[in-house]
Amino acid sequence: MREKRLQLIISFESTAHAMAVEEYCMGNGLPGRLIPVPKEITAGCGLAWKADITQKDELLKAFARENIEYDGVYELMI
Amino acid sequence: MIYLDNAATTMMKPPCMVDAVTKALTTMGNASRGAHETSLSASRVIFHARKTIAELFNCKRTDHVIFTSNATEALNIAIRGAIKPDSHVITTVLEHNSVLRPLYLMEKEKGISLSFVNCDDKGNVDAADFENLIDDKTSAIVCTHASNLTGNVVDVKKVGEIANRHGLLFIVDASQTAGVLPIDMEDMNIDILCFTGHKGLMGPQGTGGMCIREGVEVETFKCGGSGVHSYDKEQPRDYPTRLEAGTLNSHGIVGLSASVGFIKETGVENIKAREEMLALRFYNGIKNIDGIKIYSDVEAATHTGVVAINIKDYDSGAVADTLATDYGIAVRAGAHCAPKMHEALGTVVQGAVRFSFSYYSKEEEADAAIAAVREIANE
């Protein structure tokens, strides 16, 4: 497997919420992409948003401003 | 063939819808079942479909747009999953069996009681009559937006105001009106809007759904794979997953999404105006023919593209058969899954011949139907 590094992972309750995040981020030039939910996160949607750890504040502020729903926010070595 | 059975299903579809389905059939993976590109692209188009439908009906929550196989399934889920046992429910004589039978089942299994709003001699219901039937046990109003038999429209905004004032759940069957008449869930106070994809929305058969207002609880009716929370023993509670176990009809939903896009571009008001114009043209052409009985209130301020008639005492099935074989005109005859409407109109034995126009119907097709009806009536 490839070398692991600390990443920001955001989980979702449903695929619809994951899709809303992807659409918003792609449409607004925000970083990240959808990945299969890592094993460290047991609950939630089968998809998770992965971004660089340095983007955490920017993403969470945007989600709060736009009322975008997500489940959990994690910092994981993946 | 002249196809005038669009209230059963629209046969002419927007080319963009057909193209979208064709493309999906060779490229699409399973939505919510992976993070590889084919699954993600399926998830994206399903999400886009929810969004475009939410916008069309002004449903505030994209994730409260639930896909079902048709309006019947949506109505079953809504009626059986949201109406309180042992309560009183108000509905109308205009309803289709997709409303009536789930309500009768709730009567038998869950102890609900039913009251019906009657229609006047033109086949219209007065919204004020709903209020007169409300009692202490009333919990819900379930009503169609327009009769599938006559095309007469119910003033759901007024009914919604009454439901809202009395704290009642308001379920609307938009089978005949989605894509044909403007629908605004917020403005009309609709709690659950049930729709089919293959009629006025001009999508593929096997598509449909329901839009649920925020805060309205509809219980799970089937459980299974959801792509999320795989180790939970129960179906996840979040919408849409709560009501969507198993693989969706994604190929169909892509088509529905494309046809809804076409409708939004064209404008529901323009579609409405065209269907009303065609129905009125046909109505004006036949109304003075001797022996014609018209059941639709086509001259009402709002009407769908449906005109139901009979010719003399002729069996409606025989008239439809003559139209099909001698004139190449496809219409629907007999009973139209709306038993109480037929009782109210006195057409239980004879049935009725239903002509129904779509956005794609042509003026000359209406004229050909007029000529055919005139000839049959003169025989």
Coordinates of C-alpha atoms in Angstrom, one line a residue:
Chain A
M1 CA 0.0 0.0 0.0
R2 CA 1.1 3.5 -0.5
E3 CA 2.6 5.7 2.2
K4 CA 0.0 7.0 4.6
R5 CA -0.4 10.6 5.7
L6 CA -2.7 12.6 7.9
Q7 CA -5.9 13.5 6.0
L8 CA -9.2 15.2 6.7
I9 CA -12.1 12.8 6.3
I10 CA -15.7 13.8 6.5
S11 CA -18.4 11.2 6.8
F12 CA -22.1 11.3 5.8
E13 CA -25.4 9.8 6.9
S14 CA -26.6 9.3 3.3
T15 CA -25.3 9.2 -0.2
A16 CA -27.5 12.2 -1.0
H17 CA -25.5 14.3 1.6
A18 CA -22.2 13.1 0.1
M19 CA -23.4 14.1 -3.4
A20 CA -24.4 17.5 -2.1
V21 CA -20.9 18.1 -0.7
E22 CA -19.2 16.9 -3.9
E23 CA -21.4 19.1 -6.0
Y24 CA -20.8 22.1 -3.8
C25 CA -17.0 21.6 -3.5
M26 CA -16.6 21.0 -7.2
G27 CA -18.7 23.9 -8.1
N28 CA -16.9 26.3 -5.8
G29 CA -13.3 25.2 -6.3
L30 CA -13.0 23.6 -2.9
P31 CA -10.6 20.8 -2.5
G32 CA -11.1 17.1 -2.0
R33 CA -12.8 14.0 -3.5
L34 CA -15.1 11.2 -2.5
I35 CA -13.5 7.9 -1.4
P36 CA -14.9 4.7 0.2
V37 CA -15.4 5.3 3.9
P38 CA -12.2 4.2 5.7
K39 CA -12.4 1.3 8.2
E40 CA -11.7 3.6 11.1
I41 CA -15.1 5.1 10.6
T42 CA -17.7 2.5 11.4
A43 CA -21.0 4.3 10.9
G44 CA -22.4 6.3 8.1
C45 CA -22.5 6.4 4.4
G46 CA -20.3 4.3 2.2
L47 CA -18.7 7.4 0.9
A48 CA -16.5 10.0 2.6
W49 CA -15.0 13.3 1.5
K50 CA -11.2 13.3 1.7
A51 CA -9.2 16.5 1.7
D52 CA -5.9 17.8 2.9
I53 CA -5.8 18.5 6.6
T54 CA -5.0 22.1 6.0
Q55 CA -8.3 22.6 4.2
K56 CA -10.4 21.7 7.3
D57 CA -11.4 25.2 8.4
E58 CA -12.2 26.4 4.9
L59 CA -14.4 23.4 4.2
L60 CA -16.2 23.4 7.5
K61 CA -16.9 27.1 7.4
A62 CA -18.3 26.7 3.9
F63 CA -20.5 23.8 5.0
A64 CA -21.8 25.8 7.9
R65 CA -22.5 28.8 5.8
E66 CA -24.4 26.8 3.1
N67 CA -26.2 24.5 5.6
I68 CA -24.6 21.5 4.1
E69 CA -25.1 18.3 6.2
Y70 CA -22.4 15.9 7.2
D71 CA -22.0 13.3 9.9
G72 CA -18.5 13.3 11.4
V73 CA -15.1 15.0 10.9
Y74 CA -12.0 12.9 11.3
E75 CA -8.2 13.3 11.0
L76 CA -6.9 10.0 9.9
M77 CA -3.6 8.5 8.8
I78 CA -4.7 6.9 5.5
Chain B
M1 CA -51.8 6.1 -35.2
I2 CA -53.1 9.1 -33.4
Y3 CA -52.2 8.6 -29.7
L4 CA -54.7 10.3 -27.4
D5 CA -54.2 8.2 -24.3
N6 CA -51.6 10.4 -22.6
A7 CA -53.4 10.3 -19.2
A8 CA -52.4 6.6 -19.2
T9 CA -48.9 7.2 -20.3
T10 CA -47.2 9.8 -22.5
M11 CA -45.9 8.0 -25.5
M12 CA -44.0 10.8 -27.2
K13 CA -41.1 11.7 -25.0
P14 CA -38.5 14.4 -25.2
P15 CA -35.5 13.2 -27.3
C16 CA -33.1 14.2 -24.5
M17 CA -34.8 11.7 -22.3
V18 CA -34.4 8.8 -24.7
D19 CA -30.7 9.8 -25.2
A20 CA -30.1 9.9 -21.5
V21 CA -31.5 6.5 -20.9
T22 CA -29.6 5.0 -23.9
K23 CA -26.3 6.5 -22.7
A24 CA -27.0 5.3 -19.1
L25 CA -27.7 1.7 -20.2
T26 CA -24.1 1.4 -21.5
T27 CA -22.2 3.5 -18.9
M28 CA -23.9 3.5 -15.6
G29 CA -22.8 1.7 -12.4
N30 CA -24.9 1.3 -9.2
A31 CA -25.5 4.5 -7.2
S32 CA -24.5 4.4 -3.6
R33 CA -22.5 1.2 -4.0
G34 CA -18.9 2.4 -4.4
A35 CA -16.4 5.2 -4.9
H36 CA -15.3 4.1 -8.3
E37 CA -16.2 6.4 -11.1
T38 CA -19.1 4.5 -12.6
S39 CA -20.8 4.2 -9.2
L40 CA -20.0 7.8 -8.4
S41 CA -21.4 9.0 -11.7
A42 CA -24.6 7.1 -11.0
S43 CA -24.8 8.6 -7.6
R44 CA -24.3 12.1 -9.1
V45 CA -27.1 11.7 -11.6
I46 CA -29.5 10.3 -9.0
F47 CA -28.6 13.3 -6.8
H48 CA -29.1 15.6 -9.7
A49 CA -32.5 14.0 -10.4
R50 CA -33.5 14.6 -6.7
K51 CA -32.4 18.2 -7.0
T52 CA -34.2 18.9 -10.2
I53 CA -37.4 17.3 -9.0
A54 CA -37.2 19.2 -5.6
E55 CA -36.9 22.4 -7.6
L56 CA -39.8 21.6 -9.8
F57 CA -42.2 21.1 -6.9
N58 CA -40.5 23.4 -4.4
C59 CA -39.6 20.6 -2.0
K60 CA -37.2 22.3 0.4
R61 CA -35.1 19.2 1.1
T62 CA -33.3 17.5 -1.8
D63 CA -32.8 14.4 0.4
H64 CA -36.5 14.2 1.0
V65 CA -37.2 13.3 -2.6
I66 CA -37.7 9.5 -2.6
F67 CA -37.8 7.4 -5.7
T68 CA -40.4 4.7 -6.2
S69 CA -41.5 2.6 -9.1
N70 CA -44.6 4.7 -9.7
A71 CA -47.2 6.9 -8.0
T72 CA -49.1 3.9 -6.8
E73 CA -46.1 2.7 -4.8
A74 CA -45.5 6.2 -3.5
L75 CA -49.2 6.5 -2.4
N76 CA -49.1 3.2 -0.7
I77 CA -45.9 4.2 1.2
A78 CA -47.4 7.5 2.2
I79 CA -50.8 6.3 3.2
R80 CA -49.6 3.2 5.1
G81 CA -46.5 4.9 6.5
A82 CA -47.7 8.3 7.6
I83 CA -51.4 8.0 8.6
K84 CA -52.2 7.4 12.2
P85 CA -54.1 4.2 13.1
D86 CA -57.7 4.6 14.4
S87 CA -57.9 8.2 13.0
H88 CA -60.3 9.8 10.6
V89 CA -59.2 10.6 7.0
I90 CA -60.9 12.8 4.4
T91 CA -60.6 12.0 0.7
T92 CA -62.8 12.6 -2.4
V93 CA -64.9 10.7 -4.9
L94 CA -62.4 11.7 -7.6
E95 CA -59.8 9.3 -6.3
H96 CA -58.1 6.6 -8.3
N97 CA -57.8 3.1 -6.8
S98 CA -54.1 3.9 -6.0
V99 CA -55.5 6.1 -3.3
L100 CA -58.7 4.3 -2.5
R101 CA -57.4 0.8 -2.0
P102 CA -54.5 1.7 0.4
L103 CA -57.1 3.7 2.4
Y104 CA -59.5 0.7 2.4
L105 CA -56.7 -1.5 3.6
M106 CA -55.9 1.0 6.4
E107 CA -59.6 0.9 7.3
K108 CA -59.5 -2.8 7.6
E109 CA -56.1 -3.3 9.2
K110 CA -55.5 0.0 11.1
G111 CA -59.0 1.0 12.1
I112 CA -59.1 4.3 10.3
S113 CA -62.5 5.8 9.2
L114 CA -63.1 7.5 5.9
S115 CA -65.2 10.4 4.7
F116 CA -65.6 11.4 1.1
V117 CA -66.0 14.9 -0.4
N118 CA -68.6 14.6 -3.1
C119 CA -68.6 16.4 -6.4
D120 CA -71.2 18.6 -8.0
D121 CA -72.9 17.9 -11.3
K122 CA -69.9 19.1 -13.3
G123 CA -67.7 16.6 -11.4
N124 CA -65.9 19.3 -9.3
V125 CA -65.2 19.2 -5.6
D126 CA -65.6 22.3 -3.5
A127 CA -62.5 22.8 -1.3
A128 CA -64.7 24.2 1.5
D129 CA -66.4 20.8 1.8
F130 CA -63.2 19.3 3.3
E131 CA -63.6 21.5 6.3
N132 CA -67.2 20.5 6.9
L133 CA -66.0 16.9 7.3
I134 CA -63.3 17.5 9.9
D135 CA -64.0 16.0 13.3
D136 CA -62.0 15.5 16.5
K137 CA -60.4 12.3 15.1
T138 CA -59.4 13.7 11.7
S139 CA -55.7 13.3 11.1
A140 CA -55.2 13.5 7.4
I141 CA -56.5 14.6 4.0
V142 CA -55.6 12.6 1.0
C143 CA -56.7 13.9 -2.4
T144 CA -55.9 13.9 -6.0
H145 CA -54.8 17.1 -7.8
A146 CA -56.9 16.2 -10.8
S147 CA -59.3 13.4 -11.7
N148 CA -57.7 10.8 -14.0
L149 CA -61.2 10.3 -15.5
T150 CA -62.4 13.9 -16.2
G151 CA -59.3 16.0 -15.9
N152 CA -61.1 18.3 -13.4
V153 CA -58.7 19.9 -11.1
V154 CA -58.9 20.2 -7.3
D155 CA -57.9 23.5 -5.7
V156 CA -55.2 21.9 -3.6
K157 CA -54.0 25.3 -2.4
K158 CA -57.3 25.9 -0.7
V159 CA -57.4 22.3 0.6
G160 CA -53.8 22.7 1.9
E161 CA -54.8 25.9 3.7
I162 CA -57.6 24.0 5.5
A163 CA -55.2 21.1 6.3
N164 CA -52.7 23.5 7.7
R165 CA -55.2 25.4 9.8
H166 CA -56.4 22.2 11.4
G167 CA -53.0 20.5 11.8
L168 CA -53.8 17.7 9.4
L169 CA -51.4 15.7 7.3
F170 CA -51.9 16.6 3.6
I171 CA -51.1 13.9 1.0
V172 CA -51.6 14.8 -2.7
D173 CA -51.7 12.5 -5.6
A174 CA -50.2 14.4 -8.5
S175 CA -50.3 11.5 -11.0
Q176 CA -52.2 13.6 -13.5
T177 CA -50.7 16.9 -12.9
A178 CA -47.0 16.7 -12.3
G179 CA -45.3 18.4 -15.2
V180 CA -48.7 19.7 -16.4
L181 CA -49.8 22.1 -13.7
P182 CA -47.6 24.2 -11.5
I183 CA -47.1 22.5 -8.1
D184 CA -45.5 24.3 -5.1
M185 CA -45.4 22.2 -2.0
E186 CA -44.8 25.2 0.3
D187 CA -47.4 27.5 -1.3
M188 CA -49.9 24.6 -1.3
N189 CA -49.0 23.3 2.2
I190 CA -48.5 19.8 0.8
D191 CA -46.8 17.4 3.3
I192 CA -46.3 14.5 0.9
L193 CA -46.5 14.8 -2.9
C194 CA -46.8 11.6 -4.8
F195 CA -46.0 11.5 -8.5
T196 CA -45.4 9.2 -11.4
G197 CA -42.6 9.7 -13.9
H198 CA -44.2 8.4 -17.1
K199 CA -47.2 10.7 -17.6
G200 CA -46.9 14.4 -17.5
L201 CA -43.3 14.3 -16.5
M202 CA -42.6 12.4 -19.8
G203 CA -40.0 10.0 -18.3
P204 CA -39.8 6.2 -18.5
Q205 CA -42.4 3.9 -17.0
G206 CA -41.2 2.4 -13.7
T207 CA -40.2 5.8 -12.4
G208 CA -42.0 7.9 -9.8
G209 CA -41.6 9.1 -6.3
M210 CA -42.6 11.2 -3.4
C211 CA -41.5 14.6 -2.0
I212 CA -41.7 14.8 1.7
R213 CA -41.8 18.0 3.7
E214 CA -39.3 18.5 6.4
G215 CA -40.5 17.1 9.7
V216 CA -43.1 14.7 8.2
E217 CA -42.5 11.1 9.3
V218 CA -43.1 8.2 6.9
E219 CA -42.3 4.8 8.2
T220 CA -40.1 2.3 6.4
F221 CA -42.0 -0.2 4.3
K222 CA -39.2 -2.3 3.0
C223 CA -35.7 -3.0 4.3
G224 CA -32.5 -4.1 2.6
G225 CA -29.3 -2.9 1.0
S226 CA -28.7 0.8 1.4
G227 CA -25.0 1.2 0.7
V228 CA -24.8 2.8 4.2
H229 CA -24.8 1.6 7.8
S230 CA -24.3 -1.9 6.6
Y231 CA -24.0 -3.4 10.2
D232 CA -27.2 -1.9 11.6
K233 CA -30.0 -4.4 11.9
E234 CA -32.6 -1.7 11.0
Q235 CA -33.0 0.3 7.9
P236 CA -31.3 3.7 8.4
R237 CA -33.7 6.5 9.5
D238 CA -32.5 9.2 7.3
Y239 CA -34.3 10.1 4.1
P240 CA -34.0 9.0 1.3
T241 CA -32.4 5.8 2.6
R242 CA -35.3 5.1 5.0
L243 CA -37.6 4.5 2.1
E244 CA -35.2 3.3 -0.6
A245 CA -33.9 -0.2 0.1
G246 CA -32.3 -2.0 -2.9
T247 CA -31.0 -0.9 -6.2
L248 CA -32.9 2.0 -7.7
N249 CA -34.2 2.1 -11.2
S250 CA -31.3 4.4 -12.0
H251 CA -31.5 4.0 -15.8
G252 CA -35.1 5.2 -15.6
I253 CA -34.4 7.9 -13.1
V254 CA -31.7 9.4 -15.4
G255 CA -34.4 9.6 -18.1
L256 CA -36.8 11.2 -15.7
S257 CA -34.2 13.7 -14.7
A258 CA -33.7 14.6 -18.4
S259 CA -37.4 14.9 -19.1
V260 CA -37.9 17.1 -16.0
G261 CA -35.1 19.3 -17.2
F262 CA -36.9 19.6 -20.5
I263 CA -40.1 20.5 -18.7
K264 CA -38.3 23.2 -16.7
E265 CA -36.8 24.6 -19.9
T266 CA -40.1 24.5 -21.7
G267 CA -42.0 25.9 -18.7
V268 CA -44.9 24.2 -17.0
E269 CA -47.1 27.1 -17.8
N270 CA -46.4 26.7 -21.5
I271 CA -47.2 22.9 -21.3
K272 CA -50.4 23.7 -19.4
A273 CA -51.5 26.2 -21.9
R274 CA -50.9 23.9 -24.8
E275 CA -52.7 20.9 -23.3
E276 CA -55.6 23.2 -22.3
M277 CA -55.8 24.6 -25.8
L278 CA -55.9 21.1 -27.3
A279 CA -58.5 19.9 -24.9
L280 CA -60.6 23.0 -25.5
R281 CA -60.3 22.7 -29.3
F282 CA -61.5 19.1 -29.1
Y283 CA -64.3 20.0 -26.6
N284 CA -65.5 22.9 -28.8
G285 CA -65.5 20.6 -31.8
I286 CA -67.7 17.9 -30.2
K287 CA -69.9 19.8 -27.7
N288 CA -72.8 20.5 -30.1
I289 CA -72.9 17.1 -31.8
D290 CA -76.2 15.3 -31.0
G291 CA -75.9 12.4 -28.6
I292 CA -72.6 13.5 -27.0
K293 CA -72.3 13.5 -23.2
I294 CA -69.3 15.3 -21.9
Y295 CA -68.1 14.6 -18.3
S296 CA -65.1 17.0 -18.1
D297 CA -65.4 20.6 -17.0
V298 CA -63.1 21.7 -19.8
E299 CA -64.3 25.3 -19.6
A300 CA -63.1 25.6 -16.0
A301 CA -60.3 28.1 -15.2
T302 CA -57.9 25.2 -14.9
H303 CA -58.2 21.8 -16.5
T304 CA -55.8 19.1 -17.6
G305 CA -55.6 17.7 -21.2
V306 CA -58.3 15.1 -20.5
V307 CA -61.8 15.0 -22.0
A308 CA -64.1 12.1 -21.0
I309 CA -67.3 11.6 -23.1
N310 CA -69.9 9.1 -24.1
I311 CA -71.7 8.8 -27.4
K312 CA -75.4 8.1 -27.0
D313 CA -75.8 4.8 -25.1
Y314 CA -73.0 3.1 -26.9
D315 CA -70.7 0.9 -24.9
S316 CA -67.5 3.0 -24.3
G317 CA -65.4 0.0 -25.1
A318 CA -67.1 -0.4 -28.5
V319 CA -66.5 3.3 -29.2
A320 CA -62.8 3.0 -28.3
D321 CA -62.5 -0.1 -30.5
T322 CA -64.1 1.7 -33.4
L323 CA -61.8 4.7 -32.9
A324 CA -58.8 2.3 -32.9
T325 CA -59.7 0.1 -35.8
D326 CA -61.5 2.5 -38.2
Y327 CA -59.7 5.7 -37.4
G328 CA -56.3 4.7 -35.9
I329 CA -57.1 6.8 -32.7
A330 CA -55.9 5.3 -29.4
V331 CA -58.1 6.3 -26.4
R332 CA -59.0 4.7 -23.1
A333 CA -62.5 3.2 -22.4
G334 CA -64.4 1.4 -19.7
A335 CA -63.8 2.0 -16.0
H336 CA -60.7 4.0 -15.3
C337 CA -59.7 2.7 -11.8
A338 CA -61.8 5.5 -10.3
P339 CA -65.0 3.6 -9.1
K340 CA -66.4 6.5 -7.0
M341 CA -66.0 8.9 -9.9
H342 CA -67.9 6.6 -12.2
E343 CA -70.7 6.2 -9.6
A344 CA -70.9 10.0 -9.2
L345 CA -71.1 10.5 -13.0
G346 CA -73.5 7.6 -13.5
T347 CA -71.1 5.8 -15.9
V348 CA -70.6 2.5 -13.9
V349 CA -72.2 0.4 -16.7
Q350 CA -71.3 2.3 -19.8
G351 CA -67.9 3.4 -18.7
A352 CA -66.5 6.5 -20.5
V353 CA -64.3 7.2 -23.5
R354 CA -61.3 9.3 -22.4
F355 CA -59.4 11.4 -24.9
S356 CA -56.1 12.8 -23.3
F357 CA -53.7 15.2 -24.9
S358 CA -50.1 15.8 -24.2
Y359 CA -47.6 18.6 -24.9
Y360 CA -46.7 16.8 -28.1
S361 CA -50.2 16.3 -29.4
K362 CA -51.1 18.2 -32.5
E363 CA -54.0 20.3 -33.5
E364 CA -54.8 18.1 -36.5
E365 CA -54.9 15.1 -34.2
A366 CA -57.6 16.8 -32.1
D367 CA -59.4 17.7 -35.4
A368 CA -59.2 14.1 -36.6
A369 CA -60.7 13.0 -33.3
I370 CA -63.6 15.5 -33.6
A371 CA -64.4 14.2 -37.1
A372 CA -64.3 10.6 -35.9
V373 CA -66.6 11.3 -33.0
R374 CA -69.0 13.1 -35.3
E375 CA -69.1 10.2 -37.7
I376 CA -69.7 7.6 -35.0
A377 CA -72.4 9.8 -33.4
N378 CA -74.2 10.1 -36.7
E379 CA -74.2 6.3 -37.4

